[in-house]
GROMACS .gro file of C-alpha atoms in nm:
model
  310
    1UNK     CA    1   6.083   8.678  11.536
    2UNK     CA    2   6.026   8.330  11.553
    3UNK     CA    3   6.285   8.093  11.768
    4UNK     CA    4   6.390   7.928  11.436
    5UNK     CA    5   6.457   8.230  11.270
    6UNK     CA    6   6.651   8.394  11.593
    7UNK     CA    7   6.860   8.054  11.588
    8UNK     CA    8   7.251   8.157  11.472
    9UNK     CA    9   7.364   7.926  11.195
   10UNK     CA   10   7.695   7.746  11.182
   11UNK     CA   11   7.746   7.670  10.863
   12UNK     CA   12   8.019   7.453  10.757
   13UNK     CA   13   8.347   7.547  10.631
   14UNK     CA   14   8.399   7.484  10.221
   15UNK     CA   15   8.767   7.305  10.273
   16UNK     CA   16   8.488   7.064  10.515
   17UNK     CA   17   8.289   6.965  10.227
   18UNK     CA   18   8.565   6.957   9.976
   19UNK     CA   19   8.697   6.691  10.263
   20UNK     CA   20   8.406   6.522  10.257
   21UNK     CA   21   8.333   6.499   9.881
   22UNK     CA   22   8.763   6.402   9.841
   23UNK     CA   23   8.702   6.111  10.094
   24UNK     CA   24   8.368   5.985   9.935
   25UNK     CA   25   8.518   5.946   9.587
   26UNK     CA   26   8.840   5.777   9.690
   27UNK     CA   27   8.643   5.549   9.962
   28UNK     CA   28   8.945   5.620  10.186
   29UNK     CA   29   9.071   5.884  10.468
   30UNK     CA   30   9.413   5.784  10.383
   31UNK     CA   31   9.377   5.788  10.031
   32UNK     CA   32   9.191   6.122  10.013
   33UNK     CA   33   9.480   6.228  10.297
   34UNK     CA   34   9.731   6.169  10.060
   35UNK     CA   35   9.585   6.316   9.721
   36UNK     CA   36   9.520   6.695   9.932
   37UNK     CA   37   9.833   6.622  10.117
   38UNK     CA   38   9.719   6.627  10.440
   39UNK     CA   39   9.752   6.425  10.762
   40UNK     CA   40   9.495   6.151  10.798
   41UNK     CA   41   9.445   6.318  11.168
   42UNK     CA   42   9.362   6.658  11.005
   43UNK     CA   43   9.103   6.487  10.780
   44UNK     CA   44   8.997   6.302  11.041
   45UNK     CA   45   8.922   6.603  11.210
   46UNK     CA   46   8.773   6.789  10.962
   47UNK     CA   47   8.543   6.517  10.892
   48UNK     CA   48   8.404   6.556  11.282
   49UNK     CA   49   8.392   6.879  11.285
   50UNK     CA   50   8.184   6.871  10.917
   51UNK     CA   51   7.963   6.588  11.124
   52UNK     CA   52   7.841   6.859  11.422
   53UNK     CA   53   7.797   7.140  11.207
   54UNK     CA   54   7.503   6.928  11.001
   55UNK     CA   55   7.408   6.719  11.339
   56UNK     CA   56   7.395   6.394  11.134
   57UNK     CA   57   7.665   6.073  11.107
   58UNK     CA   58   7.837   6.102  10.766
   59UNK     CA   59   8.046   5.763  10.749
   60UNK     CA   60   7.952   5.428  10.861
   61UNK     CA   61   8.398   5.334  10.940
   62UNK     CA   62   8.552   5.015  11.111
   63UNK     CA   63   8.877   4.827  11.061
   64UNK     CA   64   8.778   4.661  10.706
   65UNK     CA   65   8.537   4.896  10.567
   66UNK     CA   66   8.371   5.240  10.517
   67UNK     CA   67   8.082   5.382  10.355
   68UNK     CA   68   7.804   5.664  10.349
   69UNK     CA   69   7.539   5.664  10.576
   70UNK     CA   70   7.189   5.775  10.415
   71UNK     CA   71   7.234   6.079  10.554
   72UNK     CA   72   7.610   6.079  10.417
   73UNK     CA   73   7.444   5.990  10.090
   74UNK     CA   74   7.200   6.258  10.086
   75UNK     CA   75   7.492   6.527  10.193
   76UNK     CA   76   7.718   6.406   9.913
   77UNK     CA   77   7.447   6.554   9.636
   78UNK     CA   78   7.433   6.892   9.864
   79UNK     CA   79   7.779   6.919   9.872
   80UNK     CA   80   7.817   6.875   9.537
   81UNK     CA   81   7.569   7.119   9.443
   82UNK     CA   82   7.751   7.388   9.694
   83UNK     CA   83   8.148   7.306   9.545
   84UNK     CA   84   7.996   7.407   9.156
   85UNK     CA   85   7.806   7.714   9.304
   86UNK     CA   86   8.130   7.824   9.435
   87UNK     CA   87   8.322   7.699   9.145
   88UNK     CA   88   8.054   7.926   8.925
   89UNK     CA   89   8.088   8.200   9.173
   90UNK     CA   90   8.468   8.207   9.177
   91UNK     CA   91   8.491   8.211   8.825
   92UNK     CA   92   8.207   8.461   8.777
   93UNK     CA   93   8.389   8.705   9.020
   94UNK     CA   94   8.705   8.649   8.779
   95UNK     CA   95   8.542   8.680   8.482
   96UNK     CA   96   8.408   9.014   8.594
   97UNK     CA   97   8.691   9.136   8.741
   98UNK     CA   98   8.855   9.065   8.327
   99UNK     CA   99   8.582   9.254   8.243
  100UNK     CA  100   8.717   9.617   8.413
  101UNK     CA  101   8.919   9.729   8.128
  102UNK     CA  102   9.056  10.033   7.966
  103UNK     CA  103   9.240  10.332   8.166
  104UNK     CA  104   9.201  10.473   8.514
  105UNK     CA  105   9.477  10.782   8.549
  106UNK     CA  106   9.534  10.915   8.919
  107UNK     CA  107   9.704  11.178   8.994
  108UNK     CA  108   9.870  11.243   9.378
  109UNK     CA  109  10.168  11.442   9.504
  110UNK     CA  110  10.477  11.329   9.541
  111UNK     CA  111  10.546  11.253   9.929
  112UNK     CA  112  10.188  11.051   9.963
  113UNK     CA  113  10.196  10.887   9.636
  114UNK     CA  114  10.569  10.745   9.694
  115UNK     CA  115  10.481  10.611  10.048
  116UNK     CA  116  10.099  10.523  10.019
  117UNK     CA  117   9.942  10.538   9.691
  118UNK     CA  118  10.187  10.340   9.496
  119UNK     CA  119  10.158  10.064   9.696
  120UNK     CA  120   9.763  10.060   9.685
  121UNK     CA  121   9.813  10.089   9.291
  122UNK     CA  122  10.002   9.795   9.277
  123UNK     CA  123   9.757   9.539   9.471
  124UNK     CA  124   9.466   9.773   9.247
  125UNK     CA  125   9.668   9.579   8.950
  126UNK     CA  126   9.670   9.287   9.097
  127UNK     CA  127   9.258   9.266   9.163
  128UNK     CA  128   9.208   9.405   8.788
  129UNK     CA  129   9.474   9.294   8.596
  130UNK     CA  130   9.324   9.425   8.258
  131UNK     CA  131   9.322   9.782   8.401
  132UNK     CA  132   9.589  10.044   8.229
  133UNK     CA  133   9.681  10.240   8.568
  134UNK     CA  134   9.853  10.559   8.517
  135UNK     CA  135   9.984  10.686   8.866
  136UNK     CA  136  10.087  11.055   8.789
  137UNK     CA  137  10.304  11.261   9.084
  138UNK     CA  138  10.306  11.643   9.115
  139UNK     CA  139  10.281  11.894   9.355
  140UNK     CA  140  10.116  12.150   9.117
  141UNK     CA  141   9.722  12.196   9.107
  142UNK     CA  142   9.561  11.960   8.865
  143UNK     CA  143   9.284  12.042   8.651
  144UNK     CA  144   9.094  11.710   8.644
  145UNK     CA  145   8.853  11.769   8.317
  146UNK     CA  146   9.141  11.939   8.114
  147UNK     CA  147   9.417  11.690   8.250
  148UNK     CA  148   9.191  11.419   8.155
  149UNK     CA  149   9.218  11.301   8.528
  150UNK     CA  150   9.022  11.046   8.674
  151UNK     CA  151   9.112  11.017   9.031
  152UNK     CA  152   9.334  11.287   9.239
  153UNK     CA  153   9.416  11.173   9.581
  154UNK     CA  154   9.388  11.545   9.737
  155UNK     CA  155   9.512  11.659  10.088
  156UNK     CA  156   9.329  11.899  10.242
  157UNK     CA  157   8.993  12.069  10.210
  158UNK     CA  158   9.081  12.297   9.951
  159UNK     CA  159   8.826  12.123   9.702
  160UNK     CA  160   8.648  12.286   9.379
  161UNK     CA  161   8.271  12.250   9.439
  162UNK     CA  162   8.219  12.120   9.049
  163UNK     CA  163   8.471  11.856   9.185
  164UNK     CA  164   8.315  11.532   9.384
  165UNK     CA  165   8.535  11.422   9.704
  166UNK     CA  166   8.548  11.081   9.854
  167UNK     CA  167   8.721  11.110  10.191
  168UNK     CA  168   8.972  10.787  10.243
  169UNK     CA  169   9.104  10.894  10.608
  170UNK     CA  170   9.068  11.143  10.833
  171UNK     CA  171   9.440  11.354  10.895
  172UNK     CA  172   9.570  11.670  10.995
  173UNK     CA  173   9.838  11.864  10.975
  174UNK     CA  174  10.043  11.935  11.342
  175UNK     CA  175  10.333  12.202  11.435
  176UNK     CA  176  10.664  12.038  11.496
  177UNK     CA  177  11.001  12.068  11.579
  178UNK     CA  178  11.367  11.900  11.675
  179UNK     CA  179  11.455  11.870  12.037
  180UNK     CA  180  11.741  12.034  11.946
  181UNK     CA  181  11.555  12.353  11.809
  182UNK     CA  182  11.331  12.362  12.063
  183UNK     CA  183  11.673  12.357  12.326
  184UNK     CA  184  11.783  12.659  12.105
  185UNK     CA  185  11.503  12.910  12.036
  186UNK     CA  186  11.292  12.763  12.282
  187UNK     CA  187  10.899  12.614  12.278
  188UNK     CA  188  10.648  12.846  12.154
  189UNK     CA  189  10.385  12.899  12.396
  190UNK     CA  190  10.108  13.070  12.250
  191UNK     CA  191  10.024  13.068  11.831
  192UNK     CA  192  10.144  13.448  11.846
  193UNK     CA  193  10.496  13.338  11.949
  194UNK     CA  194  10.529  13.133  11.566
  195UNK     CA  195  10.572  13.505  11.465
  196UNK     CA  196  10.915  13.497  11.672
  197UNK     CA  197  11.026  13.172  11.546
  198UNK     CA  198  11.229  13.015  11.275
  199UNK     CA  199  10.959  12.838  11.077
  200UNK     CA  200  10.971  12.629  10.774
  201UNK     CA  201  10.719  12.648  10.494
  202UNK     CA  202  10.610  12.435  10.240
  203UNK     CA  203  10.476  12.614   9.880
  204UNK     CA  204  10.207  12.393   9.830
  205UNK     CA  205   9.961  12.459   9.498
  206UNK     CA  206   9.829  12.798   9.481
  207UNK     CA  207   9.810  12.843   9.924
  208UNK     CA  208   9.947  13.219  10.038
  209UNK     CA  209  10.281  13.211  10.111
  210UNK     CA  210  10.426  13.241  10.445
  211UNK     CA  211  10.128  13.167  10.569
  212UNK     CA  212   9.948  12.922  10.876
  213UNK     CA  213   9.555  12.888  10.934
  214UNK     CA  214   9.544  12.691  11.218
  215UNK     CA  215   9.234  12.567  11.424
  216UNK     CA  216   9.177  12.454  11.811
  217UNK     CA  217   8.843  12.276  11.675
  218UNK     CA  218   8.623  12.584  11.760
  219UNK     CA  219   8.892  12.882  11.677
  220UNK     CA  220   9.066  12.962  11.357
  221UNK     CA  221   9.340  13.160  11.371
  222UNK     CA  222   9.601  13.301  11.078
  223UNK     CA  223   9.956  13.315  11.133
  224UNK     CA  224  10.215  13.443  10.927
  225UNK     CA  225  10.523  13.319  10.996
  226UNK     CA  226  10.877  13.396  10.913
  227UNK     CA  227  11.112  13.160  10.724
  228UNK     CA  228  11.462  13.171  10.565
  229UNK     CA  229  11.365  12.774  10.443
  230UNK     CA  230  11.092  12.716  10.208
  231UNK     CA  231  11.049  12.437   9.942
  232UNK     CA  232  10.781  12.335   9.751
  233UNK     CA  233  10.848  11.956   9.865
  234UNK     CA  234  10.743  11.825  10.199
  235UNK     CA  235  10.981  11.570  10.241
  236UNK     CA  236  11.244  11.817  10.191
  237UNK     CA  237  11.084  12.026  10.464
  238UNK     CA  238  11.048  11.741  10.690
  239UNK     CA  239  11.438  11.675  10.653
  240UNK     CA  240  11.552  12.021  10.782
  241UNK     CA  241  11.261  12.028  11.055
  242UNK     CA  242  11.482  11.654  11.157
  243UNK     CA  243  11.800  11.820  11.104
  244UNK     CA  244  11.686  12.161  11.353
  245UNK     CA  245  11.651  12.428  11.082
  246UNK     CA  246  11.294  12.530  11.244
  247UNK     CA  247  10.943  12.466  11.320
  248UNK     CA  248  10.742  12.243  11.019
  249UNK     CA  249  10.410  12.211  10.983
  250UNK     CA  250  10.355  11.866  10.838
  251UNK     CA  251  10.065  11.643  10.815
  252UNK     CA  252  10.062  11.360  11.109
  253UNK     CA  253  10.067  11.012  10.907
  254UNK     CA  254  10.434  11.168  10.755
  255UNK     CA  255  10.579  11.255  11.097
  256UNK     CA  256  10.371  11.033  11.325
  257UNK     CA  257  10.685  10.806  11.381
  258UNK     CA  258  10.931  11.104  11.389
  259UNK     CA  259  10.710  11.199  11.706
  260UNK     CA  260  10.717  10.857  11.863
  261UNK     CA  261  11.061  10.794  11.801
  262UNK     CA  262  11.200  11.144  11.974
  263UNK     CA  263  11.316  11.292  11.675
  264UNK     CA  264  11.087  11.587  11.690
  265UNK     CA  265  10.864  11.701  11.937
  266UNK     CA  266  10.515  11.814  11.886
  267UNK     CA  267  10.448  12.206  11.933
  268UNK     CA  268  10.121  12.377  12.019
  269UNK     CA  269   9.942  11.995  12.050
  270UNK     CA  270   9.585  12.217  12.060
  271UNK     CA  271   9.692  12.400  11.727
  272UNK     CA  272   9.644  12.206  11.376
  273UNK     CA  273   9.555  12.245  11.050
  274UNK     CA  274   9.270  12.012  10.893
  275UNK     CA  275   9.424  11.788  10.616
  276UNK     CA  276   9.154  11.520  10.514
  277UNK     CA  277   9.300  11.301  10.220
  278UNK     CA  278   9.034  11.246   9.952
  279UNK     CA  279   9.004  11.062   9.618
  280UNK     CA  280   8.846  11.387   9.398
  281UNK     CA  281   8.676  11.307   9.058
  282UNK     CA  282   8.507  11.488   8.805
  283UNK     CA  283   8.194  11.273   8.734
  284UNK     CA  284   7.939  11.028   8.922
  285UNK     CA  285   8.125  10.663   8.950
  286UNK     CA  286   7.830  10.504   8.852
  287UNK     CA  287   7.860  10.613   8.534
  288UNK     CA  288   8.191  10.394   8.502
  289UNK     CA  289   8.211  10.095   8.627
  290UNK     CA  290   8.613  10.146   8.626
  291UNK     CA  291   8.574  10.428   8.843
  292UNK     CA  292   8.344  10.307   9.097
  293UNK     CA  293   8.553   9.968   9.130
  294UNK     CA  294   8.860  10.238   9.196
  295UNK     CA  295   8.697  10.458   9.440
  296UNK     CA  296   8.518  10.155   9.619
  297UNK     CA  297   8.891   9.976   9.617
  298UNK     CA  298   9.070  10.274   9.808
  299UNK     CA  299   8.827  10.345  10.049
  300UNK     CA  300   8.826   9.965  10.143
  301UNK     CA  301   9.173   9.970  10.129
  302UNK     CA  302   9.262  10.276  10.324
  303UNK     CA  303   9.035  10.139  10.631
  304UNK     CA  304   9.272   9.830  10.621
  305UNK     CA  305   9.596   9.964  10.591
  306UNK     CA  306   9.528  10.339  10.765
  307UNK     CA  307   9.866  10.542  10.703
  308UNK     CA  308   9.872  10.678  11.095
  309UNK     CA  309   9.918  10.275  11.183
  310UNK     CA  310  10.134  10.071  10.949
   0.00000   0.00000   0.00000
């Protein structure tokens, strides 16, 4: 590799050359100040700034006059040239983004879709505006083909191989209790000593009832466990685990802040369950251009707003 090509370009800001091009066609600082509504020191500013990144004097200035220098004069035309690309490229993008229309239906359960997937749905909207978005929530397997289901958000790794998974986060499910259960019954000590325990269970889909399989990473182990609580909702669950009714086993990005807050304690920190959270479809995205901009727009958006951090 040559030196010139190893050489890292700078290469100047866009609000610099709109700046520059503001300045050249009102023949002022102040005047082009005043029309973006900026200080004549911030111009001023940007101006130098613009000057270093292209190594060349842009403005002959004194007291009673300004103008370009050659090289000014030669910049102006490149600038120009650069502010329609963008322009074009902007309104390309926009254009495009009009262009992903029809319907995209998802379907989620009920506790992740109200606290995570609704909000990604609404700034989804907001990128493709001509989308239809039907966010469905149940807590009932969904068949995707006969549903006519484009995207389920799935937890866990419970996935039909006809079915095409997209993992979004990495997650698992922990064992957790109050510290006032815990003060009452006790802390379980080994997995065998769930089987002594109050524990609360979740009917989720079509999974055996009353029943744990738990993993230390190398061992899997199942547990069935006793419980006079069941539901087949998770938040409800959560609240009695909160409120000392027994031992819940809930995935971590719904009790992450219970845990640092004190409000339950976690149990058998070597025992989980995995829990992956996936966007499942029926059919190759590239096929649909709807589909692919969905799929691409969770993933991206998951890695920026990761449920275990907000």
């Amino acid at each position: 590799m040559s030196a010139q090509e190893n050489k890292v370009t700078h290469w100047p800001l866009i609000e610099d050359l709109h700046v520059f091009l503001t300045i050249a066609r009102n023949k002022s600082f102040s005047r082009a100040a005043s029309e973006l509504g900026l200080s004549p020191s911030y111009i001023s500013k940007r101006i130098n700034i613009l000057e270093k990144h292209l190594d060349t004097r842009l403005f002959f200035r004194n007291n009673r006059t300004m103008r370009l220098t050659p090289d000014g004069e030669k910049a102006l035309s490149g600038a120009m040239s650069v502010i329609g690309s963008m322009d074009k490229f902007i309104s390309d993008l926009a254009e495009w983004r009009d262009s992903i229309i029809g319907s995209i239906n998802i379907s989620c359960s009920f506790g992740f879709g109200l606290s995570h997937i609704s909000d990604a749905v609404s700034e989804l909207s907001k990128i493709y505006p001509a989308l239809n978005i039907k966010l469905t929530l149940s807590d009932r397997e969904v068949d995707l083909v006969e549903e006519d289901v484009d995207i389920e958000i799935r937890i866990g790794e419970d996935i039909k191989d006809l079915y095409i998974a997209k993992l979004l986060f990495e997650n698992k499910r922990i064992i957790c209790a109050s510290p006032a259960y815990i003060a009452t019954y006790g802390m379980p000590e080994t997995i065998s000593d769930l089987q002594k325990h109050r524990c609360l269970f979740i009917q989720e889909r079509n999974a055996s009832f009353g029943l744990w399989s738990l993993t230390n990473g190398s061992d899997i182990m199942q547990v069935h466990v006793k419980n006079k609580l069941s539901s087949n909702s998770g938040g409800v669950v959560l609240n009695w685990a909160l409120k000392g009714h027994g031992i819940a086993l809930r995935s971590l990005w719904d009790v992450q802040k219970h845990l640092e807050s004190g409000e339950l304690i976690h149990v058998l920190p070597q025992w989980y369950q995995n829990a992956n959270i996936s966007a499942v479809y029926s059919t190759r995205p590239s096929g649909s251009a709807r589909l692919k901009v969905c799929i691409d727009f969770l993933v991206q958006y998951f890695r920026e707003n990761p449920p275990l951090h907000r």
